[in-house]
PDB file of C-alpha atoms in Angstrom:
ATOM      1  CA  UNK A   1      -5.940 -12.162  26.068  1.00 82.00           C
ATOM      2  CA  UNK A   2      -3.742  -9.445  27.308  1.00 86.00           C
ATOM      3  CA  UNK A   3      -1.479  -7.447  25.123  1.00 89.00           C
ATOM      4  CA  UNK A   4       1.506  -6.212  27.533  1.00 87.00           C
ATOM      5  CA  UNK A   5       4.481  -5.927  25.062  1.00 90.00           C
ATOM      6  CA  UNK A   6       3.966  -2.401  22.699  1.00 91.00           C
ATOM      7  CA  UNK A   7       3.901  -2.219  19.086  1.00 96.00           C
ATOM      8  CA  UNK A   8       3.695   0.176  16.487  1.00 97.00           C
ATOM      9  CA  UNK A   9       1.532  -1.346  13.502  1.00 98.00           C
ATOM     10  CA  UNK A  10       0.829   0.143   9.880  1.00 98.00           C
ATOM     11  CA  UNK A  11      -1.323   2.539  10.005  1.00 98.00           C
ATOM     12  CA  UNK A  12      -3.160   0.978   6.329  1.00 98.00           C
ATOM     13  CA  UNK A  13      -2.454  -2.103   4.978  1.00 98.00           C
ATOM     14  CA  UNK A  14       0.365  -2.258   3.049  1.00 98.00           C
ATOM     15  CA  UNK A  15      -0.152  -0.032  -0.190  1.00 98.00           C
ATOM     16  CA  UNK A  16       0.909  -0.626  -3.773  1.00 98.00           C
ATOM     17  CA  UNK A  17       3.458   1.614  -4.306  1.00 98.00           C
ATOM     18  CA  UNK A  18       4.852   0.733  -1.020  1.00 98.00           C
ATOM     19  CA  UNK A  19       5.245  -2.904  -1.910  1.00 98.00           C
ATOM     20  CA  UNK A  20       6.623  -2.014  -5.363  1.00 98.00           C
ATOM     21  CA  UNK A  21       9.465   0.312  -3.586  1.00 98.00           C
ATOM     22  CA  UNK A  22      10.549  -2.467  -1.259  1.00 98.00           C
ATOM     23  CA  UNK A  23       9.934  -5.792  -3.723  1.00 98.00           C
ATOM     24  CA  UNK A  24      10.256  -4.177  -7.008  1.00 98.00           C
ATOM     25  CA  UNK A  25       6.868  -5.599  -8.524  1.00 98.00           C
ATOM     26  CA  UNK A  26       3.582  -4.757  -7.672  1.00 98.00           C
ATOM     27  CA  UNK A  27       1.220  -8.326  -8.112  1.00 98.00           C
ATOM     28  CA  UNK A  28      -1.893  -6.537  -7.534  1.00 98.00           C
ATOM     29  CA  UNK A  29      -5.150  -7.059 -10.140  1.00 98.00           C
ATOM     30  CA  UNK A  30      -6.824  -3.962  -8.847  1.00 98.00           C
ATOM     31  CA  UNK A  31      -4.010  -1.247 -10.075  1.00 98.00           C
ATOM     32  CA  UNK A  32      -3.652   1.968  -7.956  1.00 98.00           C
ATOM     33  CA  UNK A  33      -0.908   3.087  -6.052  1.00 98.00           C
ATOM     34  CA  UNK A  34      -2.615   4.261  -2.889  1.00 98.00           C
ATOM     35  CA  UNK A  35      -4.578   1.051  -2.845  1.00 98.00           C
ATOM     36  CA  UNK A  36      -4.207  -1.998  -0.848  1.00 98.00           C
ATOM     37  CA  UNK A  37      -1.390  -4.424  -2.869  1.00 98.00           C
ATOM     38  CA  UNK A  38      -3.131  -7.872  -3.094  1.00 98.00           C
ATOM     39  CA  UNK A  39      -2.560 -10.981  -4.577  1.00 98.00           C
ATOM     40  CA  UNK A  40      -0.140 -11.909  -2.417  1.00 98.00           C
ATOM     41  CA  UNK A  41       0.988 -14.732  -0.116  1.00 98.00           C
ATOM     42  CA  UNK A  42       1.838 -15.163   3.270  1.00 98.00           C
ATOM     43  CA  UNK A  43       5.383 -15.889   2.145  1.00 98.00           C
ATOM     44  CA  UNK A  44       4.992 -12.375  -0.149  1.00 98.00           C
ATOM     45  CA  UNK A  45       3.804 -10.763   2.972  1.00 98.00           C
ATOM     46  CA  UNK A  46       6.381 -12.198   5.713  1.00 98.00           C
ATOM     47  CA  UNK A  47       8.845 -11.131   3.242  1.00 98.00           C
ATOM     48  CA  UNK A  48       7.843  -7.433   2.160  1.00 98.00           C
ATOM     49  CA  UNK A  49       7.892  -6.584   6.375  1.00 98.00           C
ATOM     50  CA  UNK A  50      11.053  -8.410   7.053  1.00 98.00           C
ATOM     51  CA  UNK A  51      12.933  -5.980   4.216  1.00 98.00           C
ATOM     52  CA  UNK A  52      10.697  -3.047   5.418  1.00 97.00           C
ATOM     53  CA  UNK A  53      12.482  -3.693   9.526  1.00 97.00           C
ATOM     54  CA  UNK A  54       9.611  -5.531  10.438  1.00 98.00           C
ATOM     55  CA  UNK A  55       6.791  -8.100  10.941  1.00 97.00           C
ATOM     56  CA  UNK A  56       3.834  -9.771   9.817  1.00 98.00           C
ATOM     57  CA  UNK A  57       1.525  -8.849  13.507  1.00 98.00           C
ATOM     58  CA  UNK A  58       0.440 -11.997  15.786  1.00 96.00           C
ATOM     59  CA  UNK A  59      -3.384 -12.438  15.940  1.00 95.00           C
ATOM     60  CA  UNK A  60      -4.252 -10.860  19.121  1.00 93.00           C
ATOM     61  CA  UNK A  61      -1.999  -8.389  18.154  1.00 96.00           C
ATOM     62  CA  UNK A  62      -4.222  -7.632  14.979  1.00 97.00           C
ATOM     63  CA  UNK A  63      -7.135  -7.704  16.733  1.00 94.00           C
ATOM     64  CA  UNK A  64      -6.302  -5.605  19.594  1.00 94.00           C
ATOM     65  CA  UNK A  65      -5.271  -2.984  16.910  1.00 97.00           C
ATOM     66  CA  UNK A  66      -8.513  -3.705  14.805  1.00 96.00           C
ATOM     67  CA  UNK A  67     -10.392  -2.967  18.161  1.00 94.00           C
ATOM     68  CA  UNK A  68      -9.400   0.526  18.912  1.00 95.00           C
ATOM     69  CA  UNK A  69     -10.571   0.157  22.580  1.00 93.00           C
ATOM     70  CA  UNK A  70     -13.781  -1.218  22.236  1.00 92.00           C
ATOM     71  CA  UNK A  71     -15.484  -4.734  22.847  1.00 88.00           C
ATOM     72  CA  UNK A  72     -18.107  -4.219  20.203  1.00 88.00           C
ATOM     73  CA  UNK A  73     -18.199  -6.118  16.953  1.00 87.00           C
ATOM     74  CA  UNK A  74     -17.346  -3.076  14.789  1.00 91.00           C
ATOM     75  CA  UNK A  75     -15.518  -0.115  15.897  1.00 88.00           C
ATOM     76  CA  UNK A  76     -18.246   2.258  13.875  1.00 91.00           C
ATOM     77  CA  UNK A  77     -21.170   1.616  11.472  1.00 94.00           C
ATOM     78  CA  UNK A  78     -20.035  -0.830   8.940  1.00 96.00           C
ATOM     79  CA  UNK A  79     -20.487   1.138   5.709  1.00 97.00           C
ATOM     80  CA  UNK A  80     -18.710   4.307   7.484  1.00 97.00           C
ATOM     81  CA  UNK A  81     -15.435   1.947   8.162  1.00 97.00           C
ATOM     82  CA  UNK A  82     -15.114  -1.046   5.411  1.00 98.00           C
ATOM     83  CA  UNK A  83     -15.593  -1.487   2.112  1.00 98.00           C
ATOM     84  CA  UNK A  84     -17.174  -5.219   1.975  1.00 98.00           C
ATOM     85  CA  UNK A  85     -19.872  -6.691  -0.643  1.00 97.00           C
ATOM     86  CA  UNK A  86     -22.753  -4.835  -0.204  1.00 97.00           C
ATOM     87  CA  UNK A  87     -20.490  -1.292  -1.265  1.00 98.00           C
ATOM     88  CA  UNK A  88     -17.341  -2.301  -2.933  1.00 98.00           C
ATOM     89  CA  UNK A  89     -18.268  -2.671  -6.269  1.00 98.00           C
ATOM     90  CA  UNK A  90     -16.575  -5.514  -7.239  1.00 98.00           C
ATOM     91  CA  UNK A  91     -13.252  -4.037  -6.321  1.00 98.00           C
ATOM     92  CA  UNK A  92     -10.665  -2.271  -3.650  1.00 98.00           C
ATOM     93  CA  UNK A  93     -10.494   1.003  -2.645  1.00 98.00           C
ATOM     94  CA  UNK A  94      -7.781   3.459  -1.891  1.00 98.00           C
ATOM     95  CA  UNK A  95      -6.571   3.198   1.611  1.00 98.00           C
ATOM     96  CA  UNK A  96      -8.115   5.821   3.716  1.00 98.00           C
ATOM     97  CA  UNK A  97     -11.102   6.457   2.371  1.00 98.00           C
ATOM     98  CA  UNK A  98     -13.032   5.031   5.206  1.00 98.00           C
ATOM     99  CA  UNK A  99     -13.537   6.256   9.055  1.00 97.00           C
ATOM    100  CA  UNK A 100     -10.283   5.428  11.518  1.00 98.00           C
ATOM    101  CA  UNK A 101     -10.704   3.446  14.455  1.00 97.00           C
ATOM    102  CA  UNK A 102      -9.857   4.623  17.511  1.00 97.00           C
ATOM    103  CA  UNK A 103      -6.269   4.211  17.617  1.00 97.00           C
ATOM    104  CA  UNK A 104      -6.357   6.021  14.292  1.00 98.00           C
ATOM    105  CA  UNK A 105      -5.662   3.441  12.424  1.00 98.00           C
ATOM    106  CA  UNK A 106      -7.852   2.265   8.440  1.00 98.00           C
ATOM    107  CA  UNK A 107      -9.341  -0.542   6.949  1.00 98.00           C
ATOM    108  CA  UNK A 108      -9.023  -2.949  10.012  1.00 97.00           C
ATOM    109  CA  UNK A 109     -12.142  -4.431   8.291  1.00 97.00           C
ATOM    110  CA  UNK A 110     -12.890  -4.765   4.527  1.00 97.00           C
ATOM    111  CA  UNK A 111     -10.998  -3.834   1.903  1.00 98.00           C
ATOM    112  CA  UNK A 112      -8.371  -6.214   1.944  1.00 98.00           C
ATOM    113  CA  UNK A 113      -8.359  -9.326   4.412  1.00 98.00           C
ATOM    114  CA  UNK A 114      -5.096  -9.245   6.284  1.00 98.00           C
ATOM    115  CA  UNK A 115      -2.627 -12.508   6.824  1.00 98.00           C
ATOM    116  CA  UNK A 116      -1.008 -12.488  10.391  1.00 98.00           C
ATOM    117  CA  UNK A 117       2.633 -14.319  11.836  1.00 97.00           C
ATOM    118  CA  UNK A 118       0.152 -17.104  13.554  1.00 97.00           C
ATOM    119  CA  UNK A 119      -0.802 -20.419  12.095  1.00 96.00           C
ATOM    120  CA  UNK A 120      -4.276 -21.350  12.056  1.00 95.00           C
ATOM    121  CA  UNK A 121      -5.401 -23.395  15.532  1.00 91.00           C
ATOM    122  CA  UNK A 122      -8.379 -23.345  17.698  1.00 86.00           C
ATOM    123  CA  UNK A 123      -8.510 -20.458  20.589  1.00 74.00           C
ATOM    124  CA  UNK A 124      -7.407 -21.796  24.076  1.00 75.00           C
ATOM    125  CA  UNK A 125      -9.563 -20.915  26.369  1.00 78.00           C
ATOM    126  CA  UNK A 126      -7.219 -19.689  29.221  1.00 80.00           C
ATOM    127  CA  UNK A 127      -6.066 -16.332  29.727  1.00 82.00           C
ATOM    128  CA  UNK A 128      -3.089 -15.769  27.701  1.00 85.00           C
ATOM    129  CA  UNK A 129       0.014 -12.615  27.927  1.00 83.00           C
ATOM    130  CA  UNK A 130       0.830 -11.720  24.431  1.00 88.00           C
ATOM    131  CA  UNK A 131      -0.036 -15.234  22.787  1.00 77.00           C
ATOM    132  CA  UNK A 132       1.577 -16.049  19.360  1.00 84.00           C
ATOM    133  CA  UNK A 133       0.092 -19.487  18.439  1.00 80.00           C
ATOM    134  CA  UNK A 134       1.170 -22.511  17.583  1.00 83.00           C
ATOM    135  CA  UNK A 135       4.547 -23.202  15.925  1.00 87.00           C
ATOM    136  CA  UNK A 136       3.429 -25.197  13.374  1.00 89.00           C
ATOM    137  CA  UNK A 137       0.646 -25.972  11.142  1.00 94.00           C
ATOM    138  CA  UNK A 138      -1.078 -26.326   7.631  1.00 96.00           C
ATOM    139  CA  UNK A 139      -2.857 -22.441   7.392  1.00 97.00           C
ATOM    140  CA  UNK A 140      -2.171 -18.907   8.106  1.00 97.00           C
ATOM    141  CA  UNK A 141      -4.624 -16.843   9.875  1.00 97.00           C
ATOM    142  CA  UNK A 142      -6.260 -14.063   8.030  1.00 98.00           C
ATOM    143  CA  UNK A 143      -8.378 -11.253   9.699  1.00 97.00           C
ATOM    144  CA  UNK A 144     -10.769  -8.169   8.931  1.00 94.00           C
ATOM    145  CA  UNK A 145     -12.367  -9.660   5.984  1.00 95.00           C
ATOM    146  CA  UNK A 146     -12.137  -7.549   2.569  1.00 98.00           C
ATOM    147  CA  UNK A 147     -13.874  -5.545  -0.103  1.00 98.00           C
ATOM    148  CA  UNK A 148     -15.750  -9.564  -1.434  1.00 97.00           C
ATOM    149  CA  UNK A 149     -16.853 -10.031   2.275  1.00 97.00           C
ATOM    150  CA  UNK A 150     -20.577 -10.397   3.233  1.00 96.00           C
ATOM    151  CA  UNK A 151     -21.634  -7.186   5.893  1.00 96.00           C
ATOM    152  CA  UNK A 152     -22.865  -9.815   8.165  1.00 93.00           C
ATOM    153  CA  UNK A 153     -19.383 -11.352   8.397  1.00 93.00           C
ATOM    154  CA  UNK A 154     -17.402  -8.363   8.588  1.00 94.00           C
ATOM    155  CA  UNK A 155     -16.551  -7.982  12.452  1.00 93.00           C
ATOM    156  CA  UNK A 156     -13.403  -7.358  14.541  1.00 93.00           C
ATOM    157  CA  UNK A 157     -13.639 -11.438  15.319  1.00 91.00           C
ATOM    158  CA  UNK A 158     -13.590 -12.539  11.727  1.00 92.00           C
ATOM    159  CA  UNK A 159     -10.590 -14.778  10.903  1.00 93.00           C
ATOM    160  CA  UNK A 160      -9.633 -17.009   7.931  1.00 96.00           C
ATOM    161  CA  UNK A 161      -7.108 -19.411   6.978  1.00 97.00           C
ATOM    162  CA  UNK A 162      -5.286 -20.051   3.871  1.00 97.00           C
ATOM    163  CA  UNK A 163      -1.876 -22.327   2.890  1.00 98.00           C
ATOM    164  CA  UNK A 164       1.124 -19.869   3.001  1.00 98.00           C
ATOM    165  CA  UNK A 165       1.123 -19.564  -0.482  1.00 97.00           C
ATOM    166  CA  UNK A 166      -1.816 -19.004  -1.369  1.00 98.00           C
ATOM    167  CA  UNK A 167      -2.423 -15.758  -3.082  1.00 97.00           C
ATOM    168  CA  UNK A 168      -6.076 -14.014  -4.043  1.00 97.00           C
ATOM    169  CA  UNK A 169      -7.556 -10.558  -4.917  1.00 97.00           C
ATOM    170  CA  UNK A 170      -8.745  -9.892  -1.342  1.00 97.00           C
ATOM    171  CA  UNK A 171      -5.103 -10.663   0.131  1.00 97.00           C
ATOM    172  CA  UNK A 172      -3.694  -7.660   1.688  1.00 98.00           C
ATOM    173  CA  UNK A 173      -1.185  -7.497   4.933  1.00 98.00           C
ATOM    174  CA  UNK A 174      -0.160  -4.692   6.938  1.00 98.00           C
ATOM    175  CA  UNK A 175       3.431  -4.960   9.284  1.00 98.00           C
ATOM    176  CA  UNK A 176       4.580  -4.247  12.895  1.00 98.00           C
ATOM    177  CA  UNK A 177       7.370  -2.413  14.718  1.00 96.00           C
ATOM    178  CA  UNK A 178       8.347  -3.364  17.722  1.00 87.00           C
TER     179      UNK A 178
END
């Protein structure tokens, strides 16, 4: 996959008080204003970044953002990046607490995993310019895992699918610019 057309993306996944200043509620279990919102759809989502002036990132977009340059499975040792099951405590974390990839950019894994624009298909396995998936389908992908995530599972690669309206404690988002 190739990534030709730039984008800015969030920097942390969408935070509580952010959502609460755009949607006027804040559905989260885990309370805290610098933390990751959660418990919300991909319909919450896809509507907090188009009232914010943006979007909801493709998957290869997410994922060449997650990267921060590298090929590896994790950017940096897990427990320095990602708060998953084995260090979480049961909970999320205030954003930033964790080592920035590359690009600068935290929580690409753990914390909160992160619905993207694409619906949920099988990869193609032919080189692809800025692919945005299928137009139609039952799921949404999710990526980066979250703070309920087993270490072992919590790579760059790792992608999920729920229904568009489903909504859980681990279900954070972050936006793009174009």
């Amino acid at each position: 996959v190739t990534i030709a057309t730039g984008f800015w993306i969030g920097q942390t996944p969408v935070t509580q008080a952010a959502f609460d200043r755009v949607m006027g509620k804040d559905p989260s279990y885990f309370k805290g204003a610098n933390r990751p919102v959660e418990q919300v759809s991909w319909d919450d989502a896809n509507a907090y970044c188009e009232a914010a002036g943006g979007r909801l990132p493709t998957e290869a977009e997410w994922e060449y953002a997650a990267r921060g340059g590298t090929t590896l499975l994790r950017y940096a040792n897990l427990d320095d990046i990602a708060w998953h099951q084995g260090n979480s405590f049961g909970r999320t974390h205030d954003v930033r607490q964790k080592q920035a990839n590359a690009f600068g950019l935290y929580d690409m894994l753990g914390n909160v995993i992160e619905w993207t624009a694409d619906w949920y298909t099988d990869y193609e396995p032919v080189p692809q310019i800025d692919p945005t998936g299928t137009n139609t389908g039952t799921y949404r992908v999710l990526r980066g895992g979250s703070w309920v995530t087993f270490p072992l599972n919590l790579r760059v690669s790792f992608r999920s699918k729920h229904k568009p309206g489903y909504r859980d404690m681990d279900n954070g988002f972050r936006c793009v610019l174009e």
